[in-house]
mmCIF file of C-alpha atoms and ligand atoms in Angstrom:
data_model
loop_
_atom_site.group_PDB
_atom_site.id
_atom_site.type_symbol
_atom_site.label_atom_id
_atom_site.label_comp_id
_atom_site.label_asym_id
_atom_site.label_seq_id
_atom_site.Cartn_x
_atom_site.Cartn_y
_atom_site.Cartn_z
ATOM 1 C CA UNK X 107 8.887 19.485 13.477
ATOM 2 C CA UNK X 108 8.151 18.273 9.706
ATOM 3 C CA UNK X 109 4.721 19.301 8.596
ATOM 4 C CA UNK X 110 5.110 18.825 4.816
ATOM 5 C CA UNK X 111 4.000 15.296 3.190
ATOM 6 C CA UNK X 112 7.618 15.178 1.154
ATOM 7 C CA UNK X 113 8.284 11.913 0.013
ATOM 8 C CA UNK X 114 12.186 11.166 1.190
ATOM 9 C CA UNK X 115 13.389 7.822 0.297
ATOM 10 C CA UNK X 116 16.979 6.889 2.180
ATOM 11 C CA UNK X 117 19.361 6.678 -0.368
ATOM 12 C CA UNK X 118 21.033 4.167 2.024
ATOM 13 C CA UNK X 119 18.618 1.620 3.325
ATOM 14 C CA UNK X 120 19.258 -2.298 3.014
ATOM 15 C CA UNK X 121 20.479 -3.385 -0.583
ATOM 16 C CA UNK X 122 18.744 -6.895 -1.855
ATOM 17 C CA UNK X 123 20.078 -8.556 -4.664
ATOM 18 C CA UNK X 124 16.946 -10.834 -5.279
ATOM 19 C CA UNK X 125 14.844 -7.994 -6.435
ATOM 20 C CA UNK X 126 16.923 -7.193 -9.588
ATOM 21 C CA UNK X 127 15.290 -7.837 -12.308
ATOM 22 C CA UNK X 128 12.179 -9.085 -9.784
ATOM 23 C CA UNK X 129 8.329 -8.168 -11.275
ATOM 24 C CA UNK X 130 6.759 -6.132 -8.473
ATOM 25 C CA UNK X 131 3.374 -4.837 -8.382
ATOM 26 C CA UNK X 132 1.743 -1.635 -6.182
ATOM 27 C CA UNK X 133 -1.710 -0.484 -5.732
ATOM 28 C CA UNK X 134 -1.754 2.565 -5.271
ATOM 29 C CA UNK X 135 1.818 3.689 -6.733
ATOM 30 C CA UNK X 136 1.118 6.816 -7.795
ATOM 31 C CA UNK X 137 0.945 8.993 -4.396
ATOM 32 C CA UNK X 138 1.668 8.670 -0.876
ATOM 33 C CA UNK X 139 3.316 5.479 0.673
ATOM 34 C CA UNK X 140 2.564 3.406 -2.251
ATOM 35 C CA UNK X 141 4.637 6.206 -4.246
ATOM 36 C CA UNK X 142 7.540 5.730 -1.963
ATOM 37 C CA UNK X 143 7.344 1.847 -1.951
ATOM 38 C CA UNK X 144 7.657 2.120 -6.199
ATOM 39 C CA UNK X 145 10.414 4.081 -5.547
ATOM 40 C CA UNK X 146 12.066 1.749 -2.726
ATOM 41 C CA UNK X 147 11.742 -1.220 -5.133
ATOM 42 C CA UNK X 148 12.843 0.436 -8.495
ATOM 43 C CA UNK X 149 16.162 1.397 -5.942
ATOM 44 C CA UNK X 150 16.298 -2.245 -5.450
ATOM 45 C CA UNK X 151 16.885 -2.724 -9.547
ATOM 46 C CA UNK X 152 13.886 -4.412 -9.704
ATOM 47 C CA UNK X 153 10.632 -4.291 -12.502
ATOM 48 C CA UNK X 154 7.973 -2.163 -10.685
ATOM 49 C CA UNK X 155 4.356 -1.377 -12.013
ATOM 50 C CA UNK X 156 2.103 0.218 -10.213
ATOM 51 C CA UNK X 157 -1.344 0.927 -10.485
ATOM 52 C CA UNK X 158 -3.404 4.070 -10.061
ATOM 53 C CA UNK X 159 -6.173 6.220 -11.216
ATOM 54 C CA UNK X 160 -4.130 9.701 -10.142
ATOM 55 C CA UNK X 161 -2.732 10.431 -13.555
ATOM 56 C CA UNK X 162 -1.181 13.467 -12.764
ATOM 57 C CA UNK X 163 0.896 12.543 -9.813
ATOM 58 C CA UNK X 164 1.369 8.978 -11.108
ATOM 59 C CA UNK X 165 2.978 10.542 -14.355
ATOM 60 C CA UNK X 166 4.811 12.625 -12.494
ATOM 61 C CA UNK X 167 6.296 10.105 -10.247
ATOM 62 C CA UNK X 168 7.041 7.666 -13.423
ATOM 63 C CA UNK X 169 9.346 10.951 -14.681
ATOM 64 C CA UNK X 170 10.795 11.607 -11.750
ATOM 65 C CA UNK X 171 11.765 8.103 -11.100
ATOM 66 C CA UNK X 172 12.868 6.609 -14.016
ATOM 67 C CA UNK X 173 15.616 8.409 -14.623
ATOM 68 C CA UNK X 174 17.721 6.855 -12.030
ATOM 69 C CA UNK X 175 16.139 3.359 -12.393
ATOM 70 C CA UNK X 176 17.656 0.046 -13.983
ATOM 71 C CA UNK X 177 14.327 -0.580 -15.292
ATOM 72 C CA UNK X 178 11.755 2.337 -16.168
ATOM 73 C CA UNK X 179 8.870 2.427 -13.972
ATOM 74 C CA UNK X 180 5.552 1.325 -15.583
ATOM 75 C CA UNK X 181 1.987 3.098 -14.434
ATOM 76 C CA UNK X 182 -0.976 1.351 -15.493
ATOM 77 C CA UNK X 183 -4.318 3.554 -15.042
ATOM 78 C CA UNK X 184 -7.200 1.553 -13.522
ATOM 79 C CA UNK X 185 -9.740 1.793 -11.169
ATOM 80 C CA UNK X 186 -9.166 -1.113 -8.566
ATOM 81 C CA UNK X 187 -13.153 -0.988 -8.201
ATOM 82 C CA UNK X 188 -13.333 -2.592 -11.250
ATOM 83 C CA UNK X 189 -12.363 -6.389 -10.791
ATOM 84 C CA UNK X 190 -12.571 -6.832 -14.404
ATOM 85 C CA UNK X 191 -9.706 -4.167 -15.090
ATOM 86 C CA UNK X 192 -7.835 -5.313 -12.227
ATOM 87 C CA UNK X 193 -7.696 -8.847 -14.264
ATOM 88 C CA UNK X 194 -6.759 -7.133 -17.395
ATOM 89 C CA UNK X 195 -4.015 -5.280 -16.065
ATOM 90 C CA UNK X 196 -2.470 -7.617 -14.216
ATOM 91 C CA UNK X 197 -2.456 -9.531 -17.506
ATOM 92 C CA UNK X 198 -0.719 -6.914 -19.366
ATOM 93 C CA UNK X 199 1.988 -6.889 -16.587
ATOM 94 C CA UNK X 200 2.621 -10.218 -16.429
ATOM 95 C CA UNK X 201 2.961 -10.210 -20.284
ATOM 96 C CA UNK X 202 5.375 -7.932 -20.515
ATOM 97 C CA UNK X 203 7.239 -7.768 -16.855
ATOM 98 C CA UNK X 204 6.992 -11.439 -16.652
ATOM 99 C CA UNK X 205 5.710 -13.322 -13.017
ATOM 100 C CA UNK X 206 4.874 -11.018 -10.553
ATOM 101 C CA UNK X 207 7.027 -11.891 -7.586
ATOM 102 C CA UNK X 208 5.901 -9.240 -5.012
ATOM 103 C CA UNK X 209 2.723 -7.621 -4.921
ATOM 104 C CA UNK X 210 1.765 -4.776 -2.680
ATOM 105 C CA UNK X 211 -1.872 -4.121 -2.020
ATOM 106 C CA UNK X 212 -1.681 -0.698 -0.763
ATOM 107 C CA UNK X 213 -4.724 1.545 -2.414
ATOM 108 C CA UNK X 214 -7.360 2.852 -0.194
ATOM 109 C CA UNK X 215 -9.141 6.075 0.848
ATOM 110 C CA UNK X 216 -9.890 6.997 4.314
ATOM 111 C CA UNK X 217 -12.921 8.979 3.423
ATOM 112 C CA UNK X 218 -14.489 10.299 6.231
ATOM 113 C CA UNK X 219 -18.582 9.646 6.593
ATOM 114 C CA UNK X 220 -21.118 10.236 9.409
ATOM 115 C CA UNK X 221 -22.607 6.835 10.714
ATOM 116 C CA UNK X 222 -26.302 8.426 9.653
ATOM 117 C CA UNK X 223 -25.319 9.141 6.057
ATOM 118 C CA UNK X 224 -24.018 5.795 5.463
ATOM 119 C CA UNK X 225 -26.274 4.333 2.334
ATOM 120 C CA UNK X 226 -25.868 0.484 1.365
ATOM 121 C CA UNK X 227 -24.160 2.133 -1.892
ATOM 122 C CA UNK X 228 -21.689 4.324 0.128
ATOM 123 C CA UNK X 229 -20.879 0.863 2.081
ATOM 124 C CA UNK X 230 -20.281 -0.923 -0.831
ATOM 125 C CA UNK X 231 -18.196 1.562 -2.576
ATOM 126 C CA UNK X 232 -15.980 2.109 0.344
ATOM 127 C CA UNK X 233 -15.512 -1.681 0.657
ATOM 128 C CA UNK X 234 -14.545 -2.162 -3.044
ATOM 129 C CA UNK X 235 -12.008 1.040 -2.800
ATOM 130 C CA UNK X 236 -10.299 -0.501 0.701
ATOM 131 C CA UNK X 237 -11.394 -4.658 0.658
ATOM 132 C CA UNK X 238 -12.551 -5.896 -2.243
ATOM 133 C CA UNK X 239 -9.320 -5.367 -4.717
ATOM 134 C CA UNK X 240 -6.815 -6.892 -2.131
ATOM 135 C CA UNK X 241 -8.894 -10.057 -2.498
ATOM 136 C CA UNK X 242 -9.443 -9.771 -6.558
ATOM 137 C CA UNK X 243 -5.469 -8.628 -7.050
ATOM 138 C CA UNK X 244 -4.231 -11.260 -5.088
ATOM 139 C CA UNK X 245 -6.437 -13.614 -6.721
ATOM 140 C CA UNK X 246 -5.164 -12.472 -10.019
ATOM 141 C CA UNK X 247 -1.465 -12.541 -9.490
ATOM 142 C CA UNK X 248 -1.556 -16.092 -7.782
ATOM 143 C CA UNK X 249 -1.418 -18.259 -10.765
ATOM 144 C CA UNK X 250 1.803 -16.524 -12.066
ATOM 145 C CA UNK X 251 3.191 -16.276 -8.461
ATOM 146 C CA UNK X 252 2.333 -19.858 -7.841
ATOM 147 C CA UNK X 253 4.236 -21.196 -11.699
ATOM 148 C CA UNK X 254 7.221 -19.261 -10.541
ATOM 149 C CA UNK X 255 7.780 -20.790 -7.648
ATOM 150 C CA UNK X 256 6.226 -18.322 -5.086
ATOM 151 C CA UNK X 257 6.472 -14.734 -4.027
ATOM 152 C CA UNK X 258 5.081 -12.397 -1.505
ATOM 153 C CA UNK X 259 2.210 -10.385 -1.435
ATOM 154 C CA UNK X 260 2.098 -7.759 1.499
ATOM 155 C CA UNK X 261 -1.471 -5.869 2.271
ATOM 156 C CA UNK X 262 -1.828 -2.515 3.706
ATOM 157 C CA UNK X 263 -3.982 -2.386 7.067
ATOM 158 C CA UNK X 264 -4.031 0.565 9.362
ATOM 159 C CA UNK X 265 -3.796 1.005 13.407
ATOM 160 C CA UNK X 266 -6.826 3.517 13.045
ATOM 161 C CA UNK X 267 -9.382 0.341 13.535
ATOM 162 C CA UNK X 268 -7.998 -0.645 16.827
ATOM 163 C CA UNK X 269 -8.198 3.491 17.634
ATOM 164 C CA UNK X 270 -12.140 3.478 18.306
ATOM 165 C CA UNK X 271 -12.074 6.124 15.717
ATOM 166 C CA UNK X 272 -15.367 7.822 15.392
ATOM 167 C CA UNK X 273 -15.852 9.016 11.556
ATOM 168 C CA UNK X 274 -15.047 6.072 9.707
ATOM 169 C CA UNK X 275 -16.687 2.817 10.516
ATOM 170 C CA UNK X 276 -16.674 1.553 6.880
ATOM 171 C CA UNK X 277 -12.666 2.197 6.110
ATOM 172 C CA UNK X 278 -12.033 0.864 10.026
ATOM 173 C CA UNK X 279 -14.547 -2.202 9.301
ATOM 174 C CA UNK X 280 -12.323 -2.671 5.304
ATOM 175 C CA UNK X 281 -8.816 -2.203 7.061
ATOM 176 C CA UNK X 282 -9.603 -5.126 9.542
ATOM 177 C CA UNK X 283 -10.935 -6.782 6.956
ATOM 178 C CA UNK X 284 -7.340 -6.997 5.597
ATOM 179 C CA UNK X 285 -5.898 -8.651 8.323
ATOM 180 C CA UNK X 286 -8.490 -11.459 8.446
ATOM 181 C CA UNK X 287 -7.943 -11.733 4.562
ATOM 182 C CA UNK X 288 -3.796 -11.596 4.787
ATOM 183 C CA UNK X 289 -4.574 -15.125 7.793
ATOM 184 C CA UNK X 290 -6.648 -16.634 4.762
ATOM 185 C CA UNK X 291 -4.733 -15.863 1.830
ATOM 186 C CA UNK X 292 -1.435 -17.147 3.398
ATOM 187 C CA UNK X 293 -2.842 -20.311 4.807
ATOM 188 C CA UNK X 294 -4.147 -20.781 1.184
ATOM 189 C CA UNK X 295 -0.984 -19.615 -0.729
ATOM 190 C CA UNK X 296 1.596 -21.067 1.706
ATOM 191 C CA UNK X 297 1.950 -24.311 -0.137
ATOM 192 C CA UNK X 298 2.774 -22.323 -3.242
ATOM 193 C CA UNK X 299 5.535 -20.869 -1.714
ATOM 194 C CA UNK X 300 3.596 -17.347 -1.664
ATOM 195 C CA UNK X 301 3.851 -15.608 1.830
ATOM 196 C CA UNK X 302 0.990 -13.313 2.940
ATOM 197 C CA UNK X 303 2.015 -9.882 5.306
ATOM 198 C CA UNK X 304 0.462 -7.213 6.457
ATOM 199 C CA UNK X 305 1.618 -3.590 7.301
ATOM 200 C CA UNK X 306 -0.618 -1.190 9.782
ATOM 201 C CA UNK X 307 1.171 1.994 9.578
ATOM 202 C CA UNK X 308 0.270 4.927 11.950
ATOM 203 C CA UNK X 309 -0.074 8.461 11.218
ATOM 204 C CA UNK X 310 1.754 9.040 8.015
ATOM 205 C CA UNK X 311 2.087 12.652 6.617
ATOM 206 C CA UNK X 312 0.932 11.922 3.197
ATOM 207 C CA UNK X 313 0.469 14.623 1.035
ATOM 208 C CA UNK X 314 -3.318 13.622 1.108
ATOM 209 C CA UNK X 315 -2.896 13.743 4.659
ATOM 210 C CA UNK X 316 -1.415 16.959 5.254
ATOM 211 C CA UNK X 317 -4.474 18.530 2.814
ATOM 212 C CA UNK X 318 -6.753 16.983 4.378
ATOM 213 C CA UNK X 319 -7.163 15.656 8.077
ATOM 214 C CA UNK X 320 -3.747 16.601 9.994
ATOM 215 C CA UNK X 321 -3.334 19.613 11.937
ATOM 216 C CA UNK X 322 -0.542 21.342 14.230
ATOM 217 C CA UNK X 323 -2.576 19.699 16.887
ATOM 218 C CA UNK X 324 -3.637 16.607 16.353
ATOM 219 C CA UNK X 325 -0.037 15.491 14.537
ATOM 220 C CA UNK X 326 1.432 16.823 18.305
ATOM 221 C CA UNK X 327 -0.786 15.011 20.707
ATOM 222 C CA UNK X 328 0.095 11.947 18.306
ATOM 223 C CA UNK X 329 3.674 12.248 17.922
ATOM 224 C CA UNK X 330 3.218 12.816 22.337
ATOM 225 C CA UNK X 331 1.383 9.159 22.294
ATOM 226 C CA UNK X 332 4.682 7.561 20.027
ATOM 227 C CA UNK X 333 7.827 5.991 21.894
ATOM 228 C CA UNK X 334 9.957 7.880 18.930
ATOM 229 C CA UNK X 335 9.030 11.434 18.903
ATOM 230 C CA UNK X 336 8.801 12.298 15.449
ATOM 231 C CA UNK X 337 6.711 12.839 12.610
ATOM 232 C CA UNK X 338 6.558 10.210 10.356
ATOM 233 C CA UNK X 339 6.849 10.003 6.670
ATOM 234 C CA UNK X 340 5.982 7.732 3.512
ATOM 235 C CA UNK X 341 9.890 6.358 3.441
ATOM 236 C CA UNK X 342 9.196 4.623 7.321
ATOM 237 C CA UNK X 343 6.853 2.182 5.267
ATOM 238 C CA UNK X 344 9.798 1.118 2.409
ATOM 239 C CA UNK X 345 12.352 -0.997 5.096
ATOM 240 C CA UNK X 346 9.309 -3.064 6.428
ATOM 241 C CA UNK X 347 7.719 -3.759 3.164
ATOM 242 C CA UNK X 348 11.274 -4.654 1.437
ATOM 243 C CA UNK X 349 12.353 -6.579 4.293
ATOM 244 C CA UNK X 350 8.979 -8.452 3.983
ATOM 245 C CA UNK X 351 9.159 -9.133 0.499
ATOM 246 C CA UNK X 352 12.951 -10.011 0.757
ATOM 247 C CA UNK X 353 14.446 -13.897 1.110
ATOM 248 C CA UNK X 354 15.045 -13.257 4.668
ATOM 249 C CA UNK X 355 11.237 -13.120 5.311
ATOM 250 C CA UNK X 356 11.221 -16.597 3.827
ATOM 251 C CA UNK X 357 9.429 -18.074 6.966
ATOM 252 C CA UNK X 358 7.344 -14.883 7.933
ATOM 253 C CA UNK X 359 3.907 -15.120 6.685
ATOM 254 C CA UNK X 360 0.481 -14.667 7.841
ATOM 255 C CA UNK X 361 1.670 -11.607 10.146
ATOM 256 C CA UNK X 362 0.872 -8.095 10.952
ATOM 257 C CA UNK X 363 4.002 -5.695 11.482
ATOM 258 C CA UNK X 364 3.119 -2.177 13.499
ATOM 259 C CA UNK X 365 4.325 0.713 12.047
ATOM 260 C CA UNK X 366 3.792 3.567 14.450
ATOM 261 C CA UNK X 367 6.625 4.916 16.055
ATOM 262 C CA UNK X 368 5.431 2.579 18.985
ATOM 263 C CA UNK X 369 1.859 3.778 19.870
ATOM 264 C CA UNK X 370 0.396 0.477 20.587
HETATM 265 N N1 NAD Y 3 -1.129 7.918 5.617
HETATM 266 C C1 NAD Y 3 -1.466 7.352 6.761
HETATM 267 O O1 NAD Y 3 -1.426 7.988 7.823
HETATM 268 C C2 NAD Y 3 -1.931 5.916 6.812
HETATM 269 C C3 NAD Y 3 -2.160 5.338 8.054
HETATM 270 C C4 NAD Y 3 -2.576 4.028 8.148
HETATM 271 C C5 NAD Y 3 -2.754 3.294 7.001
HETATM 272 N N2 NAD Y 3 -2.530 3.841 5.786
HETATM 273 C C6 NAD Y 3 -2.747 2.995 4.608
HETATM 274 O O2 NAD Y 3 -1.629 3.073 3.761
HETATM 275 C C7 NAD Y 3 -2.053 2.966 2.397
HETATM 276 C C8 NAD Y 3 -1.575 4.177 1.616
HETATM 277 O O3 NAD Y 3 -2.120 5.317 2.230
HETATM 278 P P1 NAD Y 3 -1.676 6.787 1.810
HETATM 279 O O4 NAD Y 3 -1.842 7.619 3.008
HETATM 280 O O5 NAD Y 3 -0.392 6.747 1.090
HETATM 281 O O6 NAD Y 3 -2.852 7.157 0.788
HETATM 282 P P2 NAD Y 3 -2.839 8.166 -0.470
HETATM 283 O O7 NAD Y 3 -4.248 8.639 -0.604
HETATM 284 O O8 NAD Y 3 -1.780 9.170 -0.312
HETATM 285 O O9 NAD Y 3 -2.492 7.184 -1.663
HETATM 286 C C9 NAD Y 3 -3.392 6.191 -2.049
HETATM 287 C C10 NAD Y 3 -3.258 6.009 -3.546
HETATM 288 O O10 NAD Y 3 -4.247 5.038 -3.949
HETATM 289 C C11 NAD Y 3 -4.869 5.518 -5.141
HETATM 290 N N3 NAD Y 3 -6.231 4.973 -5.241
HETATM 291 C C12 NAD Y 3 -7.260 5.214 -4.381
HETATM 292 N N4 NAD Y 3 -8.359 4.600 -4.826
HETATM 293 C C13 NAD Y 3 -8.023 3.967 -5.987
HETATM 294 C C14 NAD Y 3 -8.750 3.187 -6.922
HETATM 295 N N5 NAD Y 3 -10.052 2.947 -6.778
HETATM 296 N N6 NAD Y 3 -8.100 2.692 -7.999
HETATM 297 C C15 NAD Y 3 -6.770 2.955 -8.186
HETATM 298 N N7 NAD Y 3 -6.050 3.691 -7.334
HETATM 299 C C16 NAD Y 3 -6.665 4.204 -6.254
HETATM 300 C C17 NAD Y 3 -4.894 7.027 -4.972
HETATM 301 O O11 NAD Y 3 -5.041 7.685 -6.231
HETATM 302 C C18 NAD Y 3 -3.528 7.291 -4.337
HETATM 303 O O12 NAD Y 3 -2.512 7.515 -5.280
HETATM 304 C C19 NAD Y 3 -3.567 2.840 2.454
HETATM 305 O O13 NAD Y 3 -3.919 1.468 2.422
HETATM 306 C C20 NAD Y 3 -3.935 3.446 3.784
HETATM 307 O O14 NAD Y 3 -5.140 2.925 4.292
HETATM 308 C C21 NAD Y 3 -2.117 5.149 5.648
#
């Protein structure tokens, strides 16, 4: 079995032409899935910026990736707790990337917390680091999505909510948030031609992961409760996230995909 949180992206997934040249936008770039989605899309030939406040990796990843890109990978720093820098960067993308025609909201931080320790500040800083930026990103990339004709904006929930999971009511409460926000946005945005997804992966080994919560254990008696019997990586995200973004998904909105290895 796999126990590192490598990042593998298949050099030979689905090719789509429409992202060439396509403005794309990830929370979240700079590690993890979000890391392997900017990769997926710059594969695709298309304009990717990304957003993170990891400097290190996020660097890192911009070096790394831009070598073999048609278009150089572009990491903006920002903390996605602040609404107003959220607005200004998506500015500065738009300005210089042009429309953005796919946005991923993927940024969050399952930070563990005991139910007794949970302060009315802890709440609301949990809920702006998992909620509150899908809304305020989404709402800030609209108006250019909307004058180009539409796009696709795809938000990152999680099966751990519908898990009963014990140690972290306020990132299970923000993650189905998500899904009740992806319903609204693309009943709002569907007559804009802007289609509204959402992804719930299952247990990813992230790099964050791997340091932090998963052990020999618990990534067994999950990979025992999957139909496919492996360990899953970042790259198992990219497919379902391009495919959503893609022309083909051009009547799918307003959805939630599993991505799980077939635990629920
Ligand atoms: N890894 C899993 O097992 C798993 C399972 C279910 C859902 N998810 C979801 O997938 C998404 C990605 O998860 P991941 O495991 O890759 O996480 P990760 O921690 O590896 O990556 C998240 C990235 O978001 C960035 N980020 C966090 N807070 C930020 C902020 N305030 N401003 C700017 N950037 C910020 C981090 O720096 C990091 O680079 C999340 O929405 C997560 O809830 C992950």
């Amino acid at each position: 079995m796999e126990l590192s949180g490598r990042i593998v992206v298949a050099e030979l997934g689905a090719q789509y032409p429409e992202f060439r040249d396509r403005s794309v936008l990830v929370t979240g770039g700079g590690s993890g899935i979000g890391a392997a989605i900017v990769e997926g899309f710059a594969r695709q030939g298309a304009k990717v910026s990304f957003i993170d406040i990891a400097e290190a990796e996020s660097h890192a990843l911009v070096d790394r990736i831009s070598r073999d890109s048609l278009h150089p990978v572009r990491f903006h720093h920002a903390d996605l707790r602040d609404v107003a820098a959220i607005r200004r960067t998506v500015e500065a993308i738009v300005a210089h990337s042009g429309p953005i025609g796919v946005l991923v909201n993927n940024a969050a931080r399952d930070d563990r917390h005991d139910l007794d320790d949970v302060t009315p500040d802890y709440w609301d800083n949990n809920q702006a680091t998992n909620l509150r930026h899908v809304f305020f990103t989404s709402q800030a990339v609209a108006p250019s999505m909307r004058a180009a004709g539409g796009g696709a904006i795809i938000n990152m929930s999680s099966i751990a909510f519908m898990l009963n999971m014990p140690d972290f009511p306020a990132y299970s409460t923000a993650k189905a948030g998500v899904i009740g926000l992806t319903k609204s946005l693309a009943g709002k945005l569907g007559a804009d031609n802007i289609r509204v997804n959402c992804i719930l992966p299952g247990m990813i080994a992230t790099d964050r992961q791997m340091k932090l919560w998963l052990t020999e254990e618990g990534i067994a008696s999950t990979v025992a409760r999957q139909c496919i019997k492996k360990l899953l990586h970042a790259d198992v995200i990219v497919g379902p996230c391009l495919f959503l973004a893609s022309d083909g998904a051009s009547a799918v909105t307003a959805q939630s995909l599993i991505v799980d290895g077939g635990i629920f």
